[in-house]
Short mmCIF file of C-alpha atoms in Angstrom, two decimals:
data_model
loop_
_atom_site.label_atom_id
_atom_site.label_comp_id
_atom_site.label_asym_id
_atom_site.label_seq_id
_atom_site.Cartn_x
_atom_site.Cartn_y
_atom_site.Cartn_z
CA MET K 268 22.27 32.68 14.65
CA GLU K 269 24.08 32.88 11.30
CA TYR K 270 24.64 29.10 11.35
CA LEU K 271 20.93 28.55 12.00
CA TYR K 272 20.09 30.64 8.93
CA ILE K 273 22.50 28.58 6.81
CA LEU K 274 21.10 25.28 8.16
CA LYS K 275 17.56 26.53 7.53
CA GLN K 276 18.34 27.39 3.90
CA VAL K 277 19.99 24.02 3.27
CA LEU K 278 17.08 22.06 4.75
CA MET K 279 14.53 24.17 2.87
CA TYR K 280 16.42 23.52 -0.37
CA ILE K 281 16.30 19.77 0.28
CA LEU K 282 12.54 19.88 0.92
CA VAL K 283 11.79 22.04 -2.14
CA VAL K 284 13.86 19.85 -4.48
CA PHE K 285 12.31 16.66 -3.07
CA TRP K 286 8.71 17.85 -3.46
CA CYS K 287 9.32 19.39 -6.88
CA TYR K 288 10.64 16.01 -8.01
CA GLN K 289 7.53 14.28 -6.62
CA MET K 290 5.27 16.79 -8.37
CA VAL K 291 6.96 16.28 -11.74
CA ILE K 292 6.71 12.49 -11.42
CA SER K 293 3.04 12.77 -10.41
CA LEU K 294 2.24 14.59 -13.66
CA CYS K 295 3.32 11.45 -15.49
CA SER K 296 0.08 9.82 -14.34
CA LEU K 297 -1.54 11.75 -17.20
CA VAL K 298 0.54 9.88 -19.77
CA LYS K 299 -1.46 7.30 -21.71
CA LEU K 300 0.53 4.28 -22.79
CA LYS K 301 -0.17 1.71 -25.46
CA SER K 302 -0.61 -1.88 -24.35
CA LYS K 303 2.62 -3.87 -24.27
CA GLU K 304 3.21 -6.63 -26.76
CA PHE K 305 2.90 -10.19 -25.47
CA VAL K 306 6.10 -12.12 -24.93
CA ILE K 307 3.99 -15.25 -24.46
CA ASN K 308 0.34 -16.00 -25.16
CA LYS K 309 -1.15 -18.51 -22.72
CA ASN K 310 -3.55 -18.83 -19.85
CA HIS K 311 -1.39 -19.22 -16.76
CA LYS K 312 -2.20 -21.28 -13.69
CA PHE K 313 -2.63 -19.32 -10.45
CA MET K 314 -2.76 -19.81 -6.69
CA ALA K 315 -5.05 -17.39 -4.88
CA ILE K 316 -3.57 -17.22 -1.37
CA ILE K 317 -5.52 -15.83 1.59
CA PRO K 318 -3.74 -15.57 4.97
CA ALA K 319 -6.55 -15.35 7.54
CA HIS K 320 -6.68 -15.03 11.31
CA ASN K 321 -10.16 -15.36 12.85
CA GLU K 322 -12.01 -14.10 9.77
CA GLU K 323 -15.12 -16.31 9.81
CA LYS K 324 -17.39 -13.27 9.26
CA VAL K 325 -15.89 -12.19 5.95
CA ILE K 326 -13.91 -15.08 4.42
CA LYS K 327 -16.88 -16.60 2.57
CA ASN K 328 -17.52 -13.50 0.43
CA LEU K 329 -13.89 -13.41 -0.69
CA VAL K 330 -13.82 -17.08 -1.62
CA GLU K 331 -17.07 -16.72 -3.55
CA SER K 332 -15.79 -13.68 -5.46
CA LEU K 333 -12.70 -15.69 -6.42
CA LYS K 334 -14.78 -18.67 -7.50
CA ASN K 335 -16.71 -16.35 -9.81
CA GLN K 336 -13.66 -15.11 -11.71
CA ASN K 337 -13.99 -14.69 -15.46
CA TYR K 338 -11.17 -17.18 -15.91
CA ASP K 339 -10.87 -20.90 -16.58
CA LYS K 340 -11.81 -22.59 -13.27
CA GLU K 341 -9.31 -25.37 -13.96
CA LEU K 342 -6.44 -22.86 -13.98
CA TYR K 343 -6.60 -21.54 -10.43
CA ASP K 344 -6.95 -22.85 -6.89
CA ILE K 345 -8.03 -20.92 -3.81
CA TYR K 346 -5.95 -21.49 -0.68
CA VAL K 347 -6.78 -20.17 2.78
CA ILE K 348 -4.06 -20.18 5.44
CA ALA K 349 -6.03 -20.41 8.68
CA ASP K 350 -3.32 -18.74 10.76
CA ASN K 351 -3.57 -19.33 14.51
CA CYS K 352 -7.37 -19.32 14.24
CA THR K 353 -9.60 -19.89 17.26
CA ASP K 354 -12.89 -19.45 15.39
CA ARG K 355 -14.55 -21.20 12.43
CA THR K 356 -12.47 -19.56 9.68
CA ALA K 357 -11.17 -22.91 8.41
CA GLU K 358 -14.59 -24.55 8.37
CA VAL K 359 -16.31 -21.60 6.66
CA ALA K 360 -13.56 -21.30 4.04
CA LYS K 361 -13.62 -25.02 3.27
CA ALA K 362 -17.41 -25.03 2.96
CA ALA K 363 -17.15 -22.08 0.55
CA GLY K 364 -14.81 -24.06 -1.69
CA ALA K 365 -11.28 -23.14 -0.58
CA ILE K 366 -8.39 -25.50 0.13
CA VAL K 367 -7.50 -24.85 3.77
CA TYR K 368 -4.08 -25.08 5.44
CA LYS K 369 -4.02 -24.70 9.21
CA ARG K 370 -1.00 -23.03 10.80
CA PHE K 371 -0.17 -22.58 14.50
CA ASP K 372 2.81 -20.50 15.60
CA ASN K 373 2.37 -18.14 18.54
CA GLU K 374 5.76 -16.47 18.03
CA HIS K 375 5.49 -15.61 14.33
CA LYS K 376 2.04 -14.21 13.60
CA THR K 377 2.38 -11.76 10.72
CA LYS K 378 1.27 -12.28 7.12
CA GLY K 379 4.88 -12.50 5.98
CA TYR K 380 5.53 -15.55 8.15
CA ALA K 381 2.29 -17.20 7.00
CA LEU K 382 3.24 -16.71 3.35
CA GLN K 383 6.73 -18.09 3.94
CA TRP K 384 5.31 -21.17 5.71
CA PHE K 385 2.83 -21.87 2.92
CA LEU K 386 5.01 -21.10 -0.11
CA LYS K 387 7.88 -23.17 1.26
CA GLN K 388 5.60 -26.21 1.11
CA LYS K 389 4.48 -25.43 -2.43
CA ILE K 390 8.07 -24.99 -3.56
CA GLU K 391 9.08 -28.31 -2.00
CA GLU K 392 6.10 -29.95 -3.74
CA ASN K 393 7.21 -28.39 -7.03
CA ALA K 394 3.58 -27.35 -7.37
CA ASP K 395 2.35 -26.80 -10.92
CA TYR K 396 1.59 -23.07 -10.77
CA ASP K 397 2.84 -20.17 -12.84
CA ALA K 398 2.04 -17.41 -10.34
CA PHE K 399 0.23 -16.62 -7.11
CA CYS K 400 -1.97 -13.75 -5.97
CA VAL K 401 -2.27 -12.64 -2.34
CA PHE K 402 -5.43 -11.27 -0.75
CA ASP K 403 -6.49 -10.16 2.71
CA ALA K 404 -9.42 -12.10 4.16
CA ASP K 405 -11.73 -9.06 4.20
CA ASN K 406 -11.30 -8.44 0.45
CA ILE K 407 -13.69 -9.07 -2.39
CA VAL K 408 -12.30 -9.37 -5.90
CA ASP K 409 -13.53 -8.06 -9.24
CA LYS K 410 -14.34 -10.90 -11.63
CA GLU K 411 -11.72 -9.72 -14.16
CA PHE K 412 -8.84 -9.78 -11.65
CA LEU K 413 -7.12 -13.02 -12.74
CA LYS K 414 -7.71 -12.27 -16.41
CA SER K 415 -6.00 -8.90 -15.97
CA MET K 416 -3.08 -10.43 -14.10
CA ASN K 417 -2.72 -13.14 -16.74
CA LYS K 418 -2.36 -10.38 -19.33
CA LYS K 419 0.46 -8.84 -17.27
CA LEU K 420 2.24 -12.21 -17.16
CA CYS K 421 1.87 -12.51 -20.92
CA GLU K 422 3.45 -9.05 -21.25
CA GLY K 423 6.49 -10.30 -19.36
CA GLU K 424 5.86 -8.75 -15.94
CA ASP K 425 6.53 -10.91 -12.91
CA VAL K 426 5.46 -8.85 -9.85
CA VAL K 427 2.35 -6.71 -10.28
CA GLN K 428 0.19 -4.71 -7.87
CA GLY K 429 -3.53 -4.51 -8.57
CA TYR K 430 -5.84 -1.59 -7.86
CA ARG K 431 -6.78 -1.59 -4.16
CA ASP K 432 -10.20 0.01 -3.91
CA ILE K 433 -12.36 0.43 -0.81
CA LYS K 434 -15.46 -1.51 0.27
CA ASN K 435 -16.70 1.13 2.70
CA PRO K 436 -15.38 4.59 1.69
CA THR K 437 -18.39 6.52 3.03
CA ASP K 438 -18.87 4.83 6.44
CA ASN K 439 -17.27 7.75 8.30
CA TRP K 440 -14.38 10.22 8.14
CA ILE K 441 -11.85 7.47 8.94
CA THR K 442 -12.80 5.15 6.07
CA SER K 443 -13.07 8.18 3.79
CA GLY K 444 -9.55 9.18 4.80
CA TYR K 445 -8.24 5.76 3.81
CA ALA K 446 -10.10 5.88 0.50
CA LEU K 447 -8.76 9.35 -0.38
CA PHE K 448 -5.24 8.31 0.58
CA TYR K 449 -5.30 5.15 -1.55
CA TRP K 450 -6.94 6.81 -4.56
CA THR K 451 -4.33 9.56 -4.49
CA MET K 452 -1.42 7.12 -4.13
CA HIS K 453 -2.76 4.89 -6.91
CA ARG K 454 -2.98 7.75 -9.39
CA PHE K 455 -0.04 9.98 -8.47
CA TYR K 456 2.48 7.47 -7.11
CA HIS K 457 1.96 3.98 -8.54
CA LEU K 458 0.45 4.77 -11.95
CA ALA K 459 2.71 7.76 -12.52
CA ARG K 460 5.82 5.68 -11.94
CA TYR K 461 4.61 2.75 -13.95
CA ASN K 462 3.89 5.04 -16.90
CA ILE K 463 7.50 6.19 -17.19
CA GLY K 464 9.32 2.99 -16.35
CA LEU K 465 9.91 3.53 -12.64
CA SER K 466 8.70 1.07 -10.02
CA PRO K 467 5.40 1.09 -8.13
CA LEU K 468 5.26 -0.73 -4.80
CA LEU K 469 3.23 -3.63 -3.49
CA ASN K 470 0.32 -2.39 -1.47
CA GLY K 471 -0.49 -5.11 1.05
CA THR K 472 -3.15 -7.02 -0.87
CA GLY K 473 -4.35 -7.73 -4.40
CA PHE K 474 -0.93 -8.37 -5.91
CA MET K 475 0.51 -11.06 -8.16
CA VAL K 476 3.95 -12.69 -8.10
CA LYS K 477 5.34 -15.11 -10.65
CA PHE K 478 6.06 -18.35 -8.81
CA ASP K 479 9.65 -18.55 -10.12
CA VAL K 480 10.43 -15.21 -8.41
CA VAL K 481 10.25 -16.76 -4.92
CA LYS K 482 12.08 -19.99 -5.81
CA PRO K 483 14.05 -21.53 -4.19
CA ASP K 484 14.00 -19.51 -0.96
CA GLY K 485 10.32 -18.63 -0.65
CA TRP K 486 8.85 -15.44 0.73
CA ILE K 487 11.54 -13.92 2.94
CA THR K 488 10.44 -10.83 4.88
CA GLU K 489 10.98 -9.80 8.48
CA THR K 490 9.39 -6.38 8.97
CA LEU K 491 5.80 -5.46 9.83
CA THR K 492 5.30 -4.17 6.28
CA GLU K 493 6.13 -7.26 4.25
CA ASP K 494 4.73 -5.70 1.07
CA ILE K 495 7.04 -2.68 1.13
CA GLU K 496 10.00 -4.83 2.20
CA PHE K 497 9.46 -7.25 -0.70
CA SER K 498 9.17 -4.30 -3.11
CA LEU K 499 12.38 -2.67 -1.89
CA LYS K 500 14.30 -5.95 -2.16
CA ARG K 501 13.21 -6.21 -5.79
CA ILE K 502 14.23 -2.62 -6.50
CA ILE K 503 17.64 -3.21 -4.90
CA LYS K 504 18.14 -6.02 -7.44
CA GLY K 505 17.32 -3.57 -10.22
CA LYS K 506 13.93 -5.14 -10.95
CA LYS K 507 10.85 -2.94 -11.30
CA LEU K 508 7.34 -3.90 -10.28
CA GLY K 509 4.23 -3.65 -12.44
CA TRP K 510 0.86 -1.98 -11.99
CA ALA K 511 -2.59 -3.17 -13.12
CA THR K 512 -5.34 -0.57 -12.82
CA ASP K 513 -7.98 -3.00 -14.09
CA ALA K 514 -7.14 -5.78 -11.59
CA ILE K 515 -9.39 -4.51 -8.81
CA VAL K 516 -9.69 -5.73 -5.24
CA TYR K 517 -11.98 -4.13 -2.65
CA ASP K 518 -10.64 -3.78 0.88
CA GLU K 519 -12.48 -3.10 4.15
CA GLN K 520 -11.08 -0.21 6.21
CA PRO K 521 -11.27 0.24 10.00
CA THR K 522 -14.24 2.27 11.21
CA THR K 523 -12.91 3.27 14.64
CA PHE K 524 -10.08 5.67 15.37
CA LYS K 525 -8.51 3.23 17.83
CA GLN K 526 -8.23 0.50 15.20
CA SER K 527 -7.00 2.98 12.61
CA TRP K 528 -4.38 4.32 15.02
CA SER K 529 -3.18 0.79 15.73
CA GLN K 530 -3.03 -0.16 12.05
CA ARG K 531 -1.25 2.99 10.90
CA SER K 532 1.17 2.73 13.83
CA ARG K 533 2.08 -0.79 12.68
CA TRP K 534 2.59 0.46 9.12
CA THR K 535 4.76 3.32 10.37
CA VAL K 536 6.91 1.02 12.49
CA GLY K 537 7.26 -1.31 9.51
CA HIS K 538 8.44 1.61 7.34
CA MET K 539 10.97 2.56 10.00
CA GLN K 540 12.21 -1.03 10.09
CA CYS K 541 12.67 -0.85 6.32
CA ILE K 542 14.54 2.45 6.64
CA LYS K 543 16.95 0.88 9.12
CA THR K 544 17.45 -2.29 7.09
CA TYR K 545 17.41 -1.18 3.46
CA THR K 546 18.46 2.49 3.14
CA ILE K 547 22.16 1.67 2.70
CA ASP K 548 21.39 -1.15 0.27
CA LEU K 549 19.12 1.12 -1.76
CA PHE K 550 21.88 3.74 -1.94
CA LYS K 551 24.38 1.10 -3.06
CA ALA K 552 21.90 -0.07 -5.70
CA VAL K 553 21.78 3.46 -7.13
CA LYS K 554 25.56 3.38 -7.55
CA GLU K 555 25.51 -0.15 -8.96
CA HIS K 556 22.63 0.04 -11.43
CA LYS K 557 22.78 3.78 -12.18
CA THR K 558 19.08 4.01 -13.07
CA LEU K 559 16.39 6.54 -12.22
CA MET K 560 14.26 3.61 -11.04
CA ASN K 561 16.77 2.79 -8.31
CA PHE K 562 17.19 6.45 -7.40
CA ASP K 563 13.42 6.79 -7.12
CA GLY K 564 13.31 3.76 -4.81
CA PHE K 565 15.96 5.36 -2.63
CA LEU K 566 13.97 8.60 -2.53
CA TYR K 567 10.90 6.66 -1.41
CA ILE K 568 12.60 5.37 1.72
CA VAL K 569 14.23 8.72 2.60
CA GLY K 570 11.00 10.54 1.81
CA THR K 571 9.03 9.04 4.67
CA THR K 572 10.36 9.53 8.20
CA PRO K 573 13.55 11.44 7.20
CA MET K 574 11.55 14.18 5.45
CA LEU K 575 9.26 14.47 8.47
CA ILE K 576 12.31 14.91 10.70
CA ILE K 577 13.70 17.61 8.38
CA THR K 578 10.36 19.43 8.52
CA MET K 579 10.29 19.22 12.33
CA VAL K 580 13.86 20.52 12.54
CA LEU K 581 12.92 23.45 10.29
CA MET K 582 9.97 24.28 12.56
CA LEU K 583 12.30 24.25 15.58
CA ILE K 584 14.88 26.42 13.80
CA ASN K 585 12.20 28.98 12.96
CA ALA K 586 11.06 28.93 16.59
CA ALA K 587 14.65 29.45 17.78
CA ILE K 588 15.18 32.36 15.36
CA TYR K 589 11.90 33.92 16.54
CA ILE K 590 12.80 33.49 20.20
CA GLY K 591 16.19 35.06 19.45
CA ASN K 592 14.36 38.16 18.18
CA SER K 593 15.71 37.67 14.65
CA MET K 594 12.25 37.09 13.22
CA THR K 595 9.01 38.99 13.73
CA GLY K 596 5.89 37.29 14.99
CA PHE K 597 4.24 37.78 11.61
CA GLU K 598 7.19 36.20 9.78
CA PHE K 599 7.12 33.25 12.19
CA PHE K 600 3.38 32.83 11.61
CA ILE K 601 3.87 32.85 7.81
CA ASN K 602 6.68 30.28 8.12
CA VAL K 603 4.44 27.96 10.14
CA LEU K 604 1.67 28.32 7.54
CA ASN K 605 4.18 27.45 4.81
CA TYR K 606 4.50 24.00 6.42
CA LEU K 607 0.94 23.46 7.64
CA ILE K 608 -0.95 24.44 4.48
CA PRO K 609 0.87 22.02 2.13
CA THR K 610 0.76 19.29 4.78
CA LEU K 611 -2.91 19.55 5.70
CA LEU K 612 -4.73 21.29 2.83
CA LEU K 613 -2.84 20.28 -0.32
CA PRO K 614 -3.92 16.61 0.13
CA ILE K 615 -7.56 17.69 -0.29
CA ALA K 616 -6.80 19.23 -3.67
CA THR K 617 -4.69 16.31 -4.89
CA SER K 618 -7.28 13.75 -3.79
CA MET K 619 -10.05 15.67 -5.58
CA ILE K 620 -7.96 15.73 -8.77
CA ALA K 621 -7.33 11.98 -8.43
CA MET K 622 -11.06 11.36 -7.96
CA PHE K 623 -11.90 13.48 -10.99
CA LEU K 624 -9.36 11.70 -13.18
CA ASP K 625 -10.51 8.25 -12.03
CA LYS K 626 -14.21 9.20 -12.27
CA LYS K 627 -14.92 8.67 -8.57
CA PRO K 628 -18.16 10.28 -7.34
CA ILE K 629 -17.22 13.34 -5.27
CA ARG K 630 -20.56 14.20 -3.64
CA PRO K 631 -20.64 11.19 -1.24
CA MET K 632 -17.07 12.04 -0.20
CA ILE K 633 -17.56 15.73 0.69
CA LYS K 634 -17.57 15.12 4.45
CA GLY K 635 -14.54 12.90 4.08
CA LEU K 636 -12.72 15.58 2.09
CA LEU K 637 -13.41 18.19 4.77
CA CYS K 638 -12.09 15.80 7.45
CA TYR K 639 -9.11 14.64 5.40
CA PRO K 640 -6.70 17.10 7.10
CA LEU K 641 -7.67 15.48 10.42
CA PHE K 642 -6.88 12.03 9.02
CA MET K 643 -3.52 13.10 7.59
CA GLY K 644 -2.70 15.21 10.66
CA SER K 645 -3.28 12.23 12.94
CA TRP K 646 -0.89 10.24 10.74
CA ILE K 647 1.80 12.87 11.33
CA ILE K 648 1.25 12.49 15.08
CA ILE K 649 1.56 8.70 14.68
CA ASN K 650 4.87 9.16 12.87
CA ILE K 651 6.19 11.41 15.62
CA LYS K 652 5.03 8.96 18.28
CA CYS K 653 6.73 6.07 16.52
CA LEU K 654 10.03 7.96 16.48
CA PHE K 655 10.15 7.47 20.23
CA LYS K 656 7.93 4.46 20.93
CA ARG K 657 7.67 1.58 18.51
CA GLU K 658 5.32 -1.25 19.32
CA LYS K 659 6.20 -4.25 17.16
CA SER K 660 3.46 -6.58 18.31
CA TRP K 661 0.79 -7.43 15.73
CA GLU K 662 -2.77 -6.48 16.66
CA LYS K 663 -5.71 -7.83 14.67
CA ILE K 664 -8.07 -5.39 12.93
CA GLU K 665 -11.63 -6.65 13.23
CA HIS K 666 -13.45 -7.10 9.92
CA VAL K 667 -17.21 -7.35 10.21
CA ARG K 668 -18.73 -5.87 7.02
CA ASP K 669 -20.63 -8.64 5.22
CA ILE K 670 -20.41 -7.08 1.75
CA LYS K 671 -20.58 -9.05 -1.49
CA ILE K 672 -18.99 -8.01 -4.78
CA ALA K 673 -22.42 -7.44 -6.37
CA GLU K 674 -23.31 -4.98 -3.59
CA VAL K 675 -20.12 -2.97 -4.18
CA LYS K 676 -20.85 -2.77 -7.90
CA GLU K 677 -24.48 -1.78 -7.29
CA GLU K 678 -23.50 0.95 -4.83
CA ALA K 679 -20.95 2.34 -7.30
CA VAL K 680 -23.61 2.56 -10.02
CA VAL K 681 -26.05 4.35 -7.69
CA GLU K 682 -23.37 6.87 -6.64
CA LYS K 683 -22.55 7.68 -10.27
CA VAL K 684 -26.22 8.21 -11.07
CA LEU K 685 -26.60 10.54 -8.08
CA GLN K 686 -23.42 12.34 -9.04
#
């Protein structure tokens, strides 16, 4: 029993230090920075790349929002990769004004493979582009997106994540859960790190990459979370990513629990693949580069599944001590609450703070806030499930919301008035 007490204290110390570090870094989101000086002053030429699989219902709105960018129309092209499509995605995208590439590969279906296939061709063509931006087919894009990303290029940044907002945050408790999660991460993870010179991470869609970054090899990723994998590979090289709060893209979130479970399971498996592949390299990078940025990247990968495992082990140790009559029932109950309250209730407080700071209307999100512990709790169950059963097959999330950028803007104005 003495050894269990020692192990418990060590694991608790690790958890406390880890979360105190995260809290201190999160406070850096309150830092206001001056704009960086330009290292070059020009309007760059962009590719807007949209990997799409059977997205005929939503692809038109995305293409139209990109066509309406407040940016020189001669300086960007819109490409749609119709990836293993069996519907009219290619025809709808072409009619809307996109340049369409059709791809068929039944063995390699993820976005990462589609990007590699497309970018390899553009590299071989020596295409005349300075950078590319990647979007999911269900997105709609704020008209200032390319202008904002051009500014980042002028400031010398070469990989930048935009602000991933939500099309449908108030549909139900599931979409609200996604919205609260993203808003919290944007403020307290990505922005906080960017403010003090650490590295944010790519977030799946709405990001920009300087074309030279992927030359000559192209987009090389193998896991189910190609965005995180690409980010970690950059951090291993000692290169930080950028963040652009004013480059906004709106994303549609799943409305059913089954689809959400499938999507978050895929993300979790992808994270576990990254843990297996890149943890050692991230640790070596800390020793090689000796920067807080690299150490923070290493903490990100060990702070996902490994911290969950430590928490589970602590719960089991407390149960064992209680069963061994070395802990009272009341003490055991308090110990359980010490884990459950921060895990399930603290996210409500942090998300409300993030919403307040970013001027998000709280009233429409009240039901979502009350259900947020259910959303986050289900994610813990997904993580535990994926420790033992990892499905690596890609399953499409259906996107059906026919929402235009003007409708998103109008709804946001109405919500602020009501607030």
